[in-house]
Coordinates of N, CA, C and O in Angstrom, one line a residue:
M791 N 78.5 -183.5 40.2 CA 77.5 -182.5 40.4 C 76.7 -182.3 39.1 O 77.3 -182.4 38.0
T792 N 75.5 -182.1 39.2 CA 74.6 -181.8 38.0 C 74.0 -180.5 38.2 O 74.1 -179.9 39.3
L793 N 73.3 -180.0 37.2 CA 72.6 -178.7 37.4 C 71.5 -178.8 38.4 O 71.2 -177.7 39.0
T794 N 71.0 -179.9 38.7 CA 69.9 -180.0 39.7 C 70.4 -180.3 41.1 O 69.6 -180.2 42.0
Q795 N 71.7 -180.6 41.2 CA 72.3 -180.8 42.5 C 73.2 -179.7 42.9 O 74.2 -179.4 42.2
P796 N 72.9 -179.0 44.0 CA 73.8 -177.9 44.4 C 75.2 -178.4 44.9 O 75.2 -179.5 45.4
M797 N 76.2 -177.7 44.6 CA 77.5 -178.1 45.1 C 77.6 -177.9 46.6 O 77.2 -176.9 47.1
E798 N 78.2 -178.9 47.2 CA 78.3 -178.9 48.7 C 79.6 -178.0 49.0 O 80.5 -178.0 48.3
V799 N 79.5 -177.4 50.2 CA 80.6 -176.6 50.7 C 81.9 -177.4 50.7 O 83.0 -176.9 50.4
D800 N 81.8 -178.7 51.1 CA 83.0 -179.5 51.1 C 83.7 -179.6 49.8 O 84.9 -179.7 49.7
E801 N 83.0 -179.5 48.7 CA 83.6 -179.6 47.4 C 84.3 -178.3 47.1 O 85.2 -178.2 46.2
L802 N 84.0 -177.2 47.8 CA 84.7 -175.9 47.6 C 85.8 -175.7 48.6 O 86.6 -174.8 48.5
A803 N 85.9 -176.6 49.6 CA 86.9 -176.4 50.6 C 88.3 -176.2 50.1 O 88.7 -176.9 49.2
C804 N 89.0 -175.3 50.7 CA 90.3 -175.0 50.3 C 91.4 -175.5 51.2 O 92.5 -175.0 51.2
G805 N 91.1 -176.3 52.1 CA 92.0 -176.8 53.0 C 91.6 -176.6 54.5 O 92.0 -177.3 55.4
C806 N 90.8 -175.6 54.7 CA 90.2 -175.4 56.0 C 88.9 -174.6 55.9 O 88.7 -173.8 55.0
E807 N 88.0 -174.9 56.8 CA 86.7 -174.2 56.8 C 86.8 -172.7 57.0 O 86.0 -172.0 56.5
S808 N 87.7 -172.3 57.8 CA 87.8 -170.9 58.1 C 88.2 -170.0 56.9 O 87.7 -168.9 56.8
G809 N 89.0 -170.6 56.0 CA 89.3 -169.8 54.8 C 88.1 -169.6 53.9 O 87.9 -168.5 53.4
F810 N 87.2 -170.6 53.8 CA 86.0 -170.5 53.0 C 85.1 -169.5 53.7 O 84.5 -168.6 53.0
A811 N 84.9 -169.6 55.0 CA 84.0 -168.7 55.7 C 84.5 -167.3 55.6 O 83.7 -166.4 55.5
T812 N 85.8 -167.1 55.7 CA 86.3 -165.7 55.6 C 86.1 -165.2 54.2 O 85.7 -164.0 54.0
A813 N 86.3 -166.0 53.2 CA 86.1 -165.6 51.8 C 84.6 -165.2 51.6 O 84.4 -164.1 50.9
I814 N 83.7 -165.9 52.1 CA 82.3 -165.6 52.0 C 81.9 -164.3 52.7 O 81.2 -163.4 52.2
S815 N 82.5 -164.1 53.9 CA 82.2 -162.9 54.6 C 82.8 -161.7 53.9 O 82.2 -160.6 53.9
M816 N 84.0 -161.8 53.4 CA 84.7 -160.7 52.6 C 83.9 -160.4 51.4 O 83.7 -159.2 51.0
A817 N 83.3 -161.4 50.7 CA 82.5 -161.2 49.5 C 81.2 -160.4 49.9 O 80.8 -159.5 49.2
E818 N 80.6 -160.8 51.0 CA 79.4 -160.1 51.5 C 79.7 -158.6 51.8 O 79.0 -157.7 51.4
A819 N 80.9 -158.4 52.5 CA 81.3 -157.0 52.8 C 81.5 -156.2 51.5 O 81.1 -155.1 51.4
A820 N 82.2 -156.8 50.6 CA 82.4 -156.1 49.3 C 81.1 -155.8 48.5 O 81.0 -154.8 48.0
A821 N 80.2 -156.8 48.5 CA 78.9 -156.6 47.9 C 78.1 -155.5 48.5 O 77.4 -154.7 47.9
D822 N 78.3 -155.3 49.8 CA 77.7 -154.2 50.6 C 78.4 -152.9 50.4 O 78.0 -151.9 51.0
R823 N 79.5 -152.9 49.7 CA 80.4 -151.8 49.4 C 80.8 -151.1 50.7 O 80.8 -149.9 51.0
N824 N 81.3 -152.0 51.6 CA 81.8 -151.6 52.9 C 83.2 -152.0 53.1 O 83.5 -153.1 53.7
P825 N 84.2 -151.2 52.6 CA 85.6 -151.5 52.7 C 86.1 -151.6 54.1 O 87.0 -152.4 54.4
A826 N 85.5 -150.9 55.0 CA 86.0 -151.0 56.4 C 85.7 -152.4 57.0 O 86.5 -153.0 57.7
W827 N 84.4 -152.8 56.7 CA 84.0 -154.2 57.2 C 84.9 -155.2 56.5 O 85.4 -156.2 57.1
W828 N 85.1 -155.1 55.2 CA 85.9 -156.0 54.4 C 87.3 -156.1 55.0 O 87.9 -157.2 55.2
N829 N 87.9 -155.0 55.3 CA 89.3 -154.9 55.9 C 89.3 -155.5 57.3 O 90.3 -156.2 57.6
E830 N 88.3 -155.3 58.0 CA 88.2 -155.9 59.4 C 88.2 -157.4 59.3 O 88.9 -158.1 60.1
I831 N 87.5 -157.9 58.4 CA 87.4 -159.4 58.2 C 88.8 -159.9 57.7 O 89.3 -160.9 58.3
R832 N 89.4 -159.2 56.8 CA 90.7 -159.6 56.2 C 91.8 -159.6 57.3 O 92.5 -160.6 57.4
T833 N 91.8 -158.5 58.1 CA 92.9 -158.5 59.0 C 92.7 -159.4 60.2 O 93.6 -159.7 60.9
G834 N 91.4 -159.8 60.5 CA 91.1 -160.7 61.6 C 91.1 -162.1 61.2 O 90.9 -163.0 62.0
A835 N 91.4 -162.4 59.9 CA 91.4 -163.8 59.5 C 92.6 -164.6 60.0 O 93.7 -164.1 60.3
D836 N 92.3 -165.9 60.3 CA 93.4 -166.8 60.8 C 94.5 -166.9 59.7 O 95.6 -166.9 60.0
D837 N 94.0 -167.0 58.5 CA 95.0 -167.2 57.3 C 94.4 -166.4 56.1 O 93.6 -166.9 55.4
A838 N 94.9 -165.2 56.0 CA 94.3 -164.3 54.9 C 94.7 -164.9 53.5 O 93.9 -164.8 52.6
L839 N 95.8 -165.6 53.4 CA 96.1 -166.2 52.1 C 95.2 -167.3 51.7 O 94.8 -167.5 50.6
D840 N 94.8 -168.1 52.7 CA 93.9 -169.2 52.5 C 92.5 -168.6 52.1 O 91.9 -169.1 51.1
A841 N 92.1 -167.5 52.7 CA 90.9 -166.9 52.3 C 91.0 -166.3 50.9 O 90.0 -166.4 50.1
A842 N 92.1 -165.7 50.5 CA 92.3 -165.2 49.2 C 92.2 -166.3 48.1 O 91.6 -166.2 47.1
Y843 N 92.8 -167.5 48.4 CA 92.8 -168.6 47.5 C 91.3 -169.1 47.4 O 90.8 -169.4 46.3
C844 N 90.6 -169.2 48.5 CA 89.2 -169.6 48.5 C 88.4 -168.7 47.7 O 87.5 -169.1 47.0
S845 N 88.6 -167.4 47.8 CA 87.9 -166.3 47.0 C 88.1 -166.6 45.6 O 87.1 -166.5 44.8
S846 N 89.3 -166.8 45.2 CA 89.6 -167.0 43.8 C 89.0 -168.3 43.3 O 88.4 -168.3 42.1
K847 N 89.0 -169.3 44.1 CA 88.4 -170.6 43.7 C 86.9 -170.5 43.5 O 86.4 -170.9 42.5
L848 N 86.3 -169.8 44.4 CA 84.9 -169.6 44.4 C 84.5 -168.7 43.2 O 83.6 -169.0 42.4
L849 N 85.2 -167.6 42.9 CA 85.0 -166.8 41.7 C 85.1 -167.6 40.5 O 84.2 -167.5 39.6
G850 N 86.1 -168.4 40.3 CA 86.3 -169.2 39.1 C 85.2 -170.2 38.9 O 84.7 -170.3 37.8
M851 N 84.7 -170.8 40.0 CA 83.6 -171.7 39.9 C 82.3 -171.0 39.5 O 81.5 -171.5 38.7
L852 N 82.1 -169.9 40.0 CA 80.9 -169.1 39.7 C 80.9 -168.6 38.3 O 79.9 -168.7 37.6
L853 N 82.1 -168.2 37.8 CA 82.2 -167.8 36.4 C 82.0 -168.9 35.4 O 81.4 -168.8 34.4
Q854 N 82.6 -170.1 35.8 CA 82.4 -171.3 34.9 C 80.9 -171.7 34.9 O 80.4 -172.1 33.9
S855 N 80.3 -171.6 36.0 CA 78.9 -172.0 36.1 C 78.0 -171.0 35.3 O 77.1 -171.4 34.6
A856 N 78.4 -169.7 35.3 CA 77.7 -168.7 34.5 C 77.8 -169.0 33.0 O 76.9 -169.0 32.2
A857 N 79.1 -169.4 32.6 CA 79.3 -169.8 31.2 C 78.5 -171.0 30.8 O 77.9 -171.0 29.7
H858 N 78.4 -171.9 31.7 CA 77.6 -173.1 31.4 C 76.1 -172.8 31.2 O 75.5 -173.2 30.3
R859 N 75.6 -171.9 32.1 CA 74.2 -171.5 32.0 C 73.9 -170.7 30.7 O 72.9 -170.8 30.2
L860 N 75.0 -169.9 30.3 CA 74.8 -169.1 29.1 C 75.0 -170.0 27.8 O 74.8 -169.5 26.7
G861 N 75.6 -171.2 28.0 CA 75.8 -172.1 26.9 C 77.0 -171.7 26.1 O 77.1 -171.9 24.8
V862 N 78.0 -171.0 26.7 CA 79.2 -170.6 26.0 C 80.4 -171.2 26.7 O 80.3 -171.6 27.9
P863 N 81.5 -171.4 26.0 CA 82.7 -171.9 26.6 C 83.2 -170.9 27.7 O 83.1 -169.7 27.6
A864 N 83.7 -171.5 28.8 CA 84.2 -170.7 29.9 C 85.3 -169.7 29.4 O 85.4 -168.6 29.9
A865 N 86.1 -170.2 28.5 CA 87.2 -169.3 27.9 C 86.6 -168.0 27.4 O 87.3 -167.0 27.5
D866 N 85.5 -168.1 26.8 CA 84.8 -166.8 26.3 C 84.5 -165.9 27.4 O 84.7 -164.6 27.3
I867 N 84.1 -166.4 28.6 CA 83.8 -165.5 29.7 C 85.0 -164.9 30.2 O 85.1 -163.7 30.5
W868 N 86.1 -165.7 30.4 CA 87.4 -165.2 30.8 C 87.9 -164.1 29.9 O 88.4 -163.0 30.4
D869 N 87.8 -164.3 28.6 CA 88.2 -163.2 27.6 C 87.4 -161.9 27.8 O 88.0 -160.9 27.8
H870 N 86.1 -162.1 28.0 CA 85.3 -160.9 28.2 C 85.7 -160.1 29.4 O 85.8 -158.9 29.4
I871 N 85.9 -160.9 30.5 CA 86.3 -160.2 31.8 C 87.6 -159.5 31.7 O 87.8 -158.4 32.2
R872 N 88.6 -160.2 30.9 CA 89.9 -159.5 30.8 C 89.8 -158.2 30.0 O 90.6 -157.3 30.2
R873 N 88.8 -158.1 29.2 CA 88.5 -156.8 28.4 C 87.7 -155.8 29.2 O 87.3 -154.8 28.7
G874 N 87.3 -156.2 30.5 CA 86.6 -155.3 31.3 C 85.1 -155.4 31.1 O 84.3 -154.6 31.6
E875 N 84.6 -156.5 30.5 CA 83.2 -156.7 30.3 C 82.7 -157.8 31.2 O 83.5 -158.8 31.5
L876 N 81.5 -157.7 31.7 CA 81.0 -158.8 32.6 C 79.7 -159.3 31.9 O 78.6 -158.8 32.2
P877 N 79.8 -160.3 31.1 CA 78.7 -160.8 30.3 C 77.8 -161.7 31.0 O 77.5 -162.8 30.5
L878 N 77.3 -161.4 32.2 CA 76.5 -162.3 32.9 C 75.0 -161.9 33.0 O 74.6 -160.9 33.2

C-alpha cells in the first residue's frame, strides 16, 4: 500500500466479512451518538467478538495512518491518546 493507493477491505478483513461490516456500522452509530442503534447492531451481530476485534484493528490502522500523515512516530500518537489527548 502507498499513500496514493487506498487500502482494500480485504486487507482489513478480520476473518469474516460480517465482522468488518458490523464494526463499520457500530462506528457509524457511535459517530451519530446513537447508543440505542449501536447496541442494536452489537446485539444482532453474528459474532460480536469478531466485530470488536475488527473495530480495534481498524482504529489502530487509522491512528497509524494519522501518525504517518502528521510525520510523527505512531508511538507518539499512542502516548498522546493514553494521556487523553487526540492529536489529529
